[in-house]
Short mmCIF file of C-alpha atoms and ligand atoms in Angstrom, two decimals:
data_model
loop_
_atom_site.label_atom_id
_atom_site.label_comp_id
_atom_site.label_asym_id
_atom_site.label_seq_id
_atom_site.Cartn_x
_atom_site.Cartn_y
_atom_site.Cartn_z
CA MET A 210 115.73 93.97 209.05
CA THR A 211 113.19 95.01 206.43
CA GLN A 212 112.64 93.25 203.11
CA ALA A 213 113.15 95.28 199.93
CA VAL A 214 110.22 95.27 197.51
CA CYS A 215 110.21 96.04 193.79
CA ILE A 216 106.78 96.91 192.36
CA LEU A 217 106.49 96.51 188.59
CA GLY A 218 103.42 98.54 187.58
CA VAL A 219 103.15 100.61 190.78
CA THR A 220 100.62 103.11 189.37
CA GLY A 221 98.07 100.41 188.48
CA SER A 222 95.25 99.01 190.54
CA ILE A 223 97.35 96.14 191.96
CA GLY A 224 100.37 98.41 192.42
CA GLN A 225 98.30 100.84 194.51
CA SER A 226 96.80 98.04 196.60
CA THR A 227 100.31 96.72 197.22
CA LEU A 228 101.39 100.10 198.55
CA LYS A 229 98.33 100.15 200.78
CA VAL A 230 99.41 96.86 202.38
CA LEU A 231 103.09 97.87 202.66
CA GLU A 232 102.17 101.21 204.21
CA GLN A 233 100.73 99.38 207.21
CA HIS A 234 103.99 97.50 207.80
CA PRO A 235 106.92 99.93 207.43
CA ASP A 236 108.84 97.92 210.03
CA GLN A 237 108.85 94.89 207.71
CA TYR A 238 109.06 96.21 204.14
CA THR A 239 110.69 99.04 202.20
CA VAL A 240 109.84 100.11 198.65
CA PHE A 241 113.18 99.74 196.85
CA ALA A 242 112.18 100.17 193.19
CA VAL A 243 109.02 100.91 191.20
CA SER A 244 107.95 101.20 187.57
CA ALA A 245 105.27 103.24 185.84
CA TYR A 246 104.24 103.63 182.24
CA SER A 247 102.20 106.76 181.66
CA ARG A 248 100.94 108.26 184.91
CA LEU A 249 103.81 110.52 186.01
CA ASP A 250 101.72 112.54 188.47
CA GLU A 251 100.85 109.42 190.44
CA LEU A 252 104.44 108.22 190.21
CA LEU A 253 105.72 111.51 191.62
CA GLU A 254 103.36 111.28 194.59
CA ILE A 255 104.53 107.72 195.23
CA CYS A 256 108.17 108.83 195.09
CA LYS A 257 107.53 111.67 197.56
CA LYS A 258 105.94 109.27 200.00
CA TYR A 259 108.09 106.12 199.68
CA HIS A 260 111.46 107.40 198.41
CA PRO A 261 112.36 104.39 196.26
CA LYS A 262 116.02 104.12 195.21
CA ILE A 263 115.20 103.43 191.53
CA VAL A 264 112.25 104.18 189.24
CA VAL A 265 111.67 102.87 185.72
CA VAL A 266 109.66 104.74 183.07
CA PRO A 267 109.54 104.68 179.25
CA ASN A 268 112.49 106.50 177.70
CA GLU A 269 110.29 109.29 176.35
CA LYS A 270 109.13 110.15 179.90
CA ALA A 271 112.57 110.13 181.52
CA PHE A 272 113.51 113.76 180.78
CA GLU A 273 110.26 115.15 182.15
CA LEU A 274 110.51 112.94 185.23
CA GLN A 275 114.10 114.05 185.90
CA GLN A 276 113.00 117.70 185.73
CA ARG A 277 110.19 117.07 188.15
CA PHE A 278 112.52 115.17 190.48
CA ASN A 279 114.87 118.17 190.42
CA GLN A 280 112.01 120.53 191.36
CA GLU A 281 110.82 118.28 194.16
CA ASN A 282 114.23 117.60 195.64
CA LEU A 283 114.14 113.95 194.66
CA LYS A 284 117.40 114.06 192.68
CA GLN A 285 118.83 111.10 194.55
CA ILE A 286 116.30 108.71 192.93
CA GLU A 287 117.87 106.92 189.98
CA ILE A 288 115.82 106.82 186.75
CA LEU A 289 116.13 103.81 184.45
CA THR A 290 114.15 103.25 181.27
CA ASP A 291 112.23 100.74 179.17
CA GLU A 292 112.38 96.96 179.33
CA ALA A 293 116.08 96.92 180.22
CA GLY A 294 115.30 99.06 183.26
CA LEU A 295 112.42 96.82 184.28
CA ILE A 296 114.67 93.77 184.10
CA THR A 297 117.40 95.54 186.10
CA ILE A 298 115.07 96.27 189.02
CA ALA A 299 113.37 92.85 188.83
CA GLU A 300 116.66 91.01 189.27
CA HIS A 301 118.46 93.59 191.45
CA VAL A 302 120.62 91.98 194.17
CA ASP A 303 119.15 94.25 196.83
CA VAL A 304 115.56 93.22 196.03
CA ASP A 305 113.91 90.44 198.04
CA ILE A 306 110.34 90.56 196.73
CA VAL A 307 109.03 91.45 193.27
CA MET A 308 105.38 92.35 192.72
CA ALA A 309 104.71 91.55 189.05
CA ALA A 310 101.78 93.89 188.37
CA ILE A 311 102.36 95.16 184.84
CA VAL A 312 99.38 94.39 182.63
CA GLY A 313 99.77 92.13 179.60
CA ALA A 314 102.69 90.72 177.65
CA ALA A 315 104.86 93.73 178.55
CA GLY A 316 105.34 92.04 181.94
CA LEU A 317 106.77 88.80 180.58
CA LEU A 318 110.52 89.46 180.49
CA PRO A 319 110.69 91.44 183.76
CA THR A 320 108.66 88.76 185.57
CA LEU A 321 110.84 86.01 184.13
CA ALA A 322 113.95 87.96 185.15
CA ALA A 323 112.70 88.09 188.75
CA VAL A 324 112.01 84.36 188.69
CA LYS A 325 115.45 83.60 187.24
CA ALA A 326 117.03 85.73 189.95
CA GLY A 327 115.37 83.48 192.55
CA LYS A 328 113.17 86.17 194.10
CA ARG A 329 109.91 85.82 195.94
CA VAL A 330 107.67 86.77 193.00
CA LEU A 331 104.11 87.84 193.67
CA LEU A 332 102.33 87.07 190.42
CA ALA A 333 99.48 89.38 189.42
CA ASN A 334 100.54 89.57 185.75
CA LYS A 335 98.76 86.36 184.70
CA GLU A 336 99.43 87.03 181.00
CA SER A 337 103.15 86.37 181.53
CA LEU A 338 102.45 82.87 182.88
CA VAL A 339 99.82 82.16 180.22
CA MET A 340 102.42 83.01 177.56
CA SER A 341 105.41 81.23 179.00
CA GLY A 342 103.83 78.43 181.13
CA ASP A 343 106.35 75.62 181.44
CA ILE A 344 109.35 77.90 180.88
CA MET A 345 108.35 80.17 183.78
CA MET A 346 107.56 77.22 186.09
CA GLN A 347 110.84 75.47 185.26
CA ALA A 348 112.80 78.68 185.79
CA ALA A 349 111.17 79.04 189.22
CA LYS A 350 112.17 75.51 190.18
CA GLN A 351 115.72 75.76 188.86
CA ASN A 352 116.38 79.07 190.58
CA ASN A 353 114.52 78.42 193.83
CA ALA A 354 112.17 81.31 193.18
CA LEU A 355 108.96 81.38 195.18
CA LEU A 356 106.24 82.12 192.65
CA LEU A 357 103.17 83.01 194.69
CA PRO A 358 99.73 83.78 193.23
CA VAL A 359 98.18 87.19 193.84
CA ASP A 360 95.22 86.56 191.54
CA SER A 361 92.47 86.15 194.14
CA GLU A 362 91.28 82.77 192.79
CA HIS A 363 94.75 81.25 192.65
CA ASN A 364 95.62 82.66 196.00
CA ALA A 365 92.45 81.04 197.36
CA ILE A 366 93.35 77.72 195.72
CA PHE A 367 96.87 77.97 197.13
CA GLN A 368 95.42 78.59 200.59
CA SER A 369 93.08 75.59 200.20
CA LEU A 370 95.73 73.14 198.97
CA PRO A 371 97.88 71.02 201.31
CA HIS A 372 100.75 73.19 202.60
CA ASN A 373 103.45 71.10 200.87
CA TYR A 374 101.64 71.01 197.52
CA LEU A 375 104.14 73.27 195.72
CA ASN A 376 106.89 70.71 196.37
CA THR A 377 105.04 67.74 194.87
CA GLU A 378 106.05 66.24 191.56
CA ARG A 379 104.67 68.10 188.55
CA THR A 380 102.65 65.43 186.74
CA GLY A 381 99.47 67.15 185.54
CA GLN A 382 97.52 64.88 187.91
CA PRO A 383 96.10 66.16 191.19
CA GLN A 384 98.32 65.14 194.14
CA LEU A 385 97.97 64.57 197.89
CA GLY A 386 94.30 63.62 197.84
CA VAL A 387 93.15 66.57 195.74
CA SER A 388 90.48 65.60 193.21
CA GLN A 389 89.44 68.86 191.57
CA ILE A 390 89.88 72.62 191.55
CA LEU A 391 86.77 74.80 191.48
CA LEU A 392 87.70 78.13 189.93
CA THR A 393 85.09 80.72 190.80
CA ALA A 394 84.01 83.55 188.48
CA SER A 395 81.81 86.52 189.33
CA GLY A 396 80.33 86.34 185.83
CA GLY A 397 81.21 89.99 185.25
CA PRO A 398 78.88 92.92 184.59
CA PHE A 399 76.96 91.15 181.79
CA LEU A 400 76.12 87.88 183.52
CA ASN A 401 72.41 88.37 182.92
CA HIS A 402 72.57 90.06 179.51
CA SER A 403 71.19 88.24 176.46
CA LEU A 404 73.48 87.49 173.52
CA GLU A 405 71.57 90.17 171.60
CA GLN A 406 72.18 92.77 174.32
CA LEU A 407 75.89 91.89 174.46
CA LYS A 408 76.37 93.16 170.91
CA ASP A 409 75.73 96.75 171.98
CA VAL A 410 77.54 97.06 175.30
CA THR A 411 80.02 99.95 175.57
CA PRO A 412 83.59 99.99 176.94
CA GLN A 413 82.33 102.09 179.83
CA GLN A 414 79.74 99.45 180.79
CA ALA A 415 82.31 96.68 180.40
CA CYS A 416 84.76 98.43 182.72
CA LYS A 417 82.22 98.73 185.52
CA HIS A 418 82.71 95.49 187.41
CA PRO A 419 80.08 94.69 190.06
CA ASN A 420 82.53 93.55 192.80
CA TRP A 421 86.08 94.59 191.93
CA SER A 422 87.73 97.85 190.90
CA MET A 423 90.47 96.96 188.40
CA GLY A 424 92.46 98.18 185.40
CA GLN A 425 90.63 98.51 182.07
CA LYS A 426 92.10 95.46 180.34
CA ILE A 427 91.26 92.96 183.10
CA SER A 428 87.83 94.57 183.50
CA VAL A 429 87.01 93.85 179.85
CA ASP A 430 88.48 90.35 180.25
CA SER A 431 86.18 89.79 183.22
CA ALA A 432 83.21 90.87 181.14
CA THR A 433 84.01 88.45 178.25
CA LEU A 434 85.07 85.71 180.72
CA MET A 435 88.44 85.63 178.93
CA ASN A 436 89.82 86.53 182.34
CA LYS A 437 88.52 83.20 183.63
CA GLY A 438 90.02 81.50 180.60
CA LEU A 439 93.43 83.06 181.29
CA GLU A 440 93.01 82.05 184.93
CA LEU A 441 92.21 78.47 183.95
CA ILE A 442 95.55 78.34 182.09
CA GLU A 443 97.27 80.08 185.01
CA ALA A 444 95.90 77.47 187.44
CA CYS A 445 97.05 74.56 185.26
CA HIS A 446 100.62 75.88 185.31
CA LEU A 447 100.80 77.06 188.90
CA PHE A 448 99.36 73.88 190.36
CA SER A 449 100.55 71.46 187.66
CA ILE A 450 97.11 70.12 186.93
CA SER A 451 95.60 69.42 183.52
CA GLU A 452 92.58 71.48 182.47
CA HIS A 453 89.96 68.78 182.90
CA PHE A 454 90.57 68.87 186.68
CA VAL A 455 89.59 72.55 186.74
CA THR A 456 85.87 73.41 186.76
CA VAL A 457 84.67 77.00 186.43
CA VAL A 458 81.83 77.92 188.78
CA VAL A 459 79.99 81.23 188.45
CA HIS A 460 79.52 82.74 191.90
CA PRO A 461 78.18 86.29 191.51
CA GLN A 462 78.90 87.51 195.07
CA SER A 463 82.70 86.99 194.85
CA ILE A 464 82.86 85.92 198.49
CA ILE A 465 84.28 82.46 197.89
CA HIS A 466 87.45 83.12 195.89
CA SER A 467 87.86 79.48 194.73
CA MET A 468 87.82 75.96 196.15
CA VAL A 469 89.70 72.68 196.23
CA GLN A 470 87.92 69.32 196.42
CA TYR A 471 89.46 66.21 197.93
CA VAL A 472 88.94 62.48 197.34
CA ASP A 473 87.33 62.06 200.78
CA GLY A 474 84.43 64.37 199.88
CA SER A 475 85.87 67.53 201.46
CA THR A 476 85.61 70.87 199.71
CA LEU A 477 87.87 73.62 201.09
CA ALA A 478 87.14 77.24 200.20
CA GLN A 479 88.83 80.53 200.96
CA MET A 480 86.37 83.34 201.61
CA GLY A 481 86.61 87.04 202.25
CA ASN A 482 85.37 90.44 201.21
CA PRO A 483 86.52 91.13 197.64
CA ASP A 484 89.63 93.25 198.17
CA MET A 485 92.98 92.50 196.51
CA CYS A 486 94.83 93.61 199.65
CA THR A 487 94.04 90.19 201.16
CA PRO A 488 95.78 88.02 198.53
CA ILE A 489 98.60 90.59 198.25
CA ALA A 490 99.21 90.47 202.01
CA HIS A 491 99.06 86.66 201.92
CA ALA A 492 101.63 86.38 199.13
CA LEU A 493 103.89 88.99 200.73
CA ALA A 494 104.14 87.27 204.08
CA TRP A 495 103.40 83.58 203.41
CA PRO A 496 103.59 81.40 205.47
CA LYS A 497 103.05 84.20 207.99
CA ARG A 498 99.99 86.48 208.01
CA LEU A 499 99.93 90.25 207.76
CA ALA A 500 97.16 92.49 209.07
CA THR A 501 95.27 94.53 206.45
CA HIS A 502 92.48 97.08 206.63
CA VAL A 503 90.09 94.55 204.96
CA PRO A 504 87.17 93.94 207.33
CA ALA A 505 86.44 90.35 208.30
CA LEU A 506 83.56 88.74 206.48
CA ASN A 507 80.18 89.23 208.12
CA LEU A 508 78.21 86.12 207.13
CA PHE A 509 74.95 87.50 208.52
CA GLU A 510 75.21 90.43 206.11
CA THR A 511 76.39 88.22 203.26
CA ALA A 512 73.28 86.05 203.60
CA GLN A 513 73.44 84.30 200.22
CA LEU A 514 76.02 82.53 198.14
CA ASN A 515 74.86 81.45 194.66
CA PHE A 516 76.49 79.19 192.11
CA GLN A 517 75.81 78.39 188.45
CA SER A 518 77.53 77.04 185.35
CA PRO A 519 79.10 79.50 182.91
CA ASP A 520 77.18 80.13 179.68
CA LEU A 521 79.70 79.21 176.99
CA VAL A 522 77.43 80.39 174.16
CA LYS A 523 77.22 83.92 175.52
CA PHE A 524 80.85 83.85 176.67
CA PRO A 525 82.80 81.77 174.12
CA ALA A 526 86.15 83.22 175.23
CA LEU A 527 86.25 80.86 178.21
CA ASP A 528 86.02 77.83 175.97
CA LEU A 529 88.59 79.24 173.53
CA ALA A 530 91.05 79.45 176.41
CA ARG A 531 90.28 75.90 177.53
CA GLN A 532 90.83 74.66 173.98
CA ALA A 533 94.11 76.60 173.76
CA MET A 534 95.31 74.98 176.99
CA ARG A 535 94.31 71.58 175.67
CA ALA A 536 96.14 72.22 172.38
CA GLY A 537 99.21 73.34 174.33
CA GLY A 538 102.41 74.65 172.78
CA LEU A 539 102.08 78.22 171.55
CA ALA A 540 98.25 78.25 171.52
CA PRO A 541 97.93 80.10 174.87
CA THR A 542 100.47 82.70 173.63
CA ILE A 543 98.42 83.21 170.45
CA LEU A 544 95.20 83.41 172.47
CA ASN A 545 96.66 86.00 174.82
CA ALA A 546 98.17 88.17 172.07
CA ALA A 547 94.97 88.20 170.00
CA ASN A 548 92.95 89.02 173.11
CA GLU A 549 95.18 91.98 174.03
CA ILE A 550 94.77 93.40 170.52
CA ALA A 551 91.01 92.75 170.47
CA VAL A 552 90.45 94.30 173.90
CA ALA A 553 92.40 97.41 172.86
CA ALA A 554 90.29 97.64 169.67
CA PHE A 555 87.07 97.29 171.70
CA LEU A 556 88.22 100.01 174.12
CA GLN A 557 88.84 102.27 171.09
CA GLN A 558 85.34 101.37 169.86
CA ARG A 559 86.73 99.85 166.66
CA ILE A 560 84.97 96.50 167.25
CA ARG A 561 81.93 95.28 169.16
CA PHE A 562 82.18 93.46 172.48
CA THR A 563 81.06 90.19 170.88
CA GLN A 564 83.78 90.50 168.23
CA ILE A 565 86.56 90.15 170.82
CA ALA A 566 86.14 86.36 170.95
CA GLU A 567 85.73 86.29 167.17
CA VAL A 568 89.14 87.96 166.71
CA VAL A 569 90.73 85.51 169.14
CA GLU A 570 89.15 82.49 167.49
CA ASN A 571 90.22 83.59 164.01
CA THR A 572 93.79 84.28 165.16
CA LEU A 573 94.01 80.85 166.82
CA GLN A 574 92.88 79.28 163.54
CA THR A 575 95.31 81.30 161.42
CA VAL A 576 98.59 81.28 163.35
CA GLN A 577 100.50 78.03 163.20
CA ASN A 578 100.82 76.27 166.58
CA ALA A 579 104.15 74.68 167.52
CA LYS A 580 106.10 73.71 170.63
CA ALA A 581 106.85 76.63 172.97
CA GLU A 582 110.52 75.71 173.02
CA ASN A 583 112.06 78.93 174.21
CA ILE A 584 111.26 82.51 175.02
CA ASP A 585 112.32 83.81 171.59
CA ILE A 586 109.75 81.61 169.85
CA ILE A 587 107.13 82.78 172.32
CA LEU A 588 107.93 86.47 171.69
CA GLN A 589 108.01 85.96 167.94
CA THR A 590 104.64 84.17 168.00
CA ASP A 591 103.19 86.89 170.21
CA MET A 592 104.20 89.45 167.57
CA ILE A 593 102.82 87.44 164.64
CA ALA A 594 99.52 86.79 166.45
CA ARG A 595 99.17 90.53 167.13
CA GLN A 596 99.65 91.31 163.45
CA ILE A 597 97.13 88.66 162.37
CA ALA A 598 94.58 89.85 164.93
CA GLU A 599 95.03 93.47 163.82
CA LYS A 600 94.61 92.47 160.18
CA TYR A 601 91.41 90.61 160.98
CA ILE A 602 90.06 93.63 162.87
CA VAL A 603 90.74 95.89 159.89
CA GLY A 604 89.11 93.26 157.66
CA ILE A 605 85.86 93.38 159.65
CA GLY A 606 85.79 97.16 159.42
CA GLY A 607 87.54 98.05 162.69
P1 NAD B 885 96.26 98.58 185.58
O1 NAD B 885 95.94 98.90 184.17
O2 NAD B 885 95.55 99.29 186.66
O3 NAD B 885 97.84 98.81 185.81
C1 NAD B 885 98.79 98.34 184.93
C2 NAD B 885 100.19 98.77 185.30
O4 NAD B 885 101.08 98.32 184.27
C3 NAD B 885 100.36 100.28 185.42
O5 NAD B 885 101.23 100.56 186.48
C4 NAD B 885 101.04 100.68 184.10
O6 NAD B 885 101.89 101.76 184.28
C5 NAD B 885 101.83 99.43 183.76
N1 NAD B 885 101.97 99.23 182.30
C6 NAD B 885 100.98 99.21 181.38
N2 NAD B 885 101.47 98.97 180.16
C7 NAD B 885 102.81 98.85 180.31
C8 NAD B 885 103.90 98.61 179.41
N3 NAD B 885 103.68 98.47 178.09
N4 NAD B 885 105.14 98.56 179.91
C9 NAD B 885 105.37 98.71 181.22
N5 NAD B 885 104.39 98.93 182.13
C10 NAD B 885 103.13 99.01 181.67
O7 NAD B 885 96.11 97.00 185.72
P2 NAD B 885 95.79 96.14 187.05
O8 NAD B 885 94.33 95.99 187.20
O9 NAD B 885 96.61 96.65 188.20
O10 NAD B 885 96.35 94.71 186.59
C11 NAD B 885 97.74 94.42 186.57
C12 NAD B 885 97.92 92.92 186.36
O11 NAD B 885 97.37 92.24 187.48
C13 NAD B 885 97.16 92.37 185.13
O12 NAD B 885 97.93 91.36 184.56
C14 NAD B 885 95.88 91.81 185.71
O13 NAD B 885 95.37 90.75 184.96
C15 NAD B 885 96.37 91.33 187.08
N6 NAD B 885 95.32 91.25 188.10
C16 NAD B 885 94.66 92.39 188.47
C17 NAD B 885 93.66 92.31 189.42
C18 NAD B 885 92.93 93.55 189.90
O14 NAD B 885 92.10 93.44 190.79
N7 NAD B 885 93.20 94.73 189.36
C19 NAD B 885 93.33 91.08 189.99
C20 NAD B 885 94.01 89.95 189.59
C21 NAD B 885 95.03 90.05 188.64
MG1 MG B 886 91.23 86.75 189.37
#
C-alpha cells in the first residue's frame, strides 16, 4: 500500500524537492493533493505528471485553472480555493503525510490543521511554528501527530538526538544527557561584507545564496541571519529547550547541518552535501531511510570545515530573534510579522537591506506583548504587527 501525500506549496523550492524524492519511490508514495499560489504553468505540469486528486489555488486563479484542466483532459482533478481549501487537504482523511512548505504566516492554519488531524507533518514552514510555538507543539501531542523537521539544521539535530528524545518530558531543559545544541549557519552571501557595504546590497545579491537554492523570502532571511533567528526559535519549540542551550555557529561550507553536544564530552553532527532532498527523504520515511539522488559526501574533496561566531553587530536580526524568544508570549509572532513585511519592502526596493532589522526592532518595541493564549490572539497580533511595520516603513521613506 502506498502512503498519500499532500504538498502545501508544491510549486516552491521545497515543494519541487519533495516531488523529486517522491518520484524515485512511486511504489511507496502517491501525490494526493497539492497547493500553489501564483505559478499555474508549473502547477499544470505537476498535475500532468502526478495526477493529484485535489489542487488548491487562490479563488481568482480557479477559473483559469479549470479552463486549462479542461483543455488538458484533467477534468477529474477537483479544484478547491483559498485557506479553506488548504485546510481541507491538510486534514483530509485520505492523507497520511503533509508537507508544510508554504512560505510565511500563510502556512499557519493549514499546518495546524494537519497537526490537529494527527498526520505525519513534515515541517518546512518554520514561520508557522515561530508564530504558534506552544500551541502547535501541544496540538501535536494531543492529536498524536508526528511533527518532523525538514529544515536541514533541525533535521540534523533530530538525527543527532537520542532516538526517544521526542517522547521525553517537555521541560525546557536538555534531557537524556544532552548538554547543548549547536545550530549551524552558513553566514549567507554577505558573511564577509562590512557594515558599510551591507547598506548598498541589492535584492538580487541577497537572493544569491552561496550553498543553497531557495525561495526569495528565506534567501533574504539567510542574508540578514533572521533565518537563523527563526530557526533558533524553531529549535526551542521542537526540542523543548530554552534558548540559552542553543548556540549559533557560523560554518560557511554548509556540510555539517547542526550538532548536539552531550554531558560526556561527545559532539554528534549530521553531515552531507547541501541538498534539501536529504532532510525531506529523512522526514518522509523516518525511522526508515529512503534513497535519494544526493551523492554521498566526499571528505577528500571537502577538505576544510571552518567555524566562527556570528557577528551580531553586522547581523542584529539574530539577536532580535533571541530576545523575542526570551521575552516569549507574542514576541516571536511580532518579530515574524514585521520581518515578512520588511523583507517584502526590501525586495520591492522600498528599504535598504540594513533597514530590515530596524523595522523589526521598532515593531517589537511598539506592539504590546502578551501571552499567546490562542490562535485568534496570534492572528490578530500578526495583523497589527504588519500594520505597524508598514507604517514605520512609510515613515522612513519606503
Ligand atoms: P518558495 O517561495 O520557493 O515557495 C513557497 C510556496 O508557498 C510556493 O509554492 C507558493 O505557491 C506558496 N505560497 C506563497 N505564498 C502563499 C500564500 N499567501 N498562500 C498560499 N501559498 C503561498 O519558498 P521555499 O524556499 O520553498 O520555502 C518554503 C518554506 O520552507 C519556507 O517557510 C522556508 O522558510 C522553508 N524552508 C525552505 C528551505 C529551502 O531550502 N528552500 C529550507 C528550509 C526551510
Ligand atoms: Mg535551515
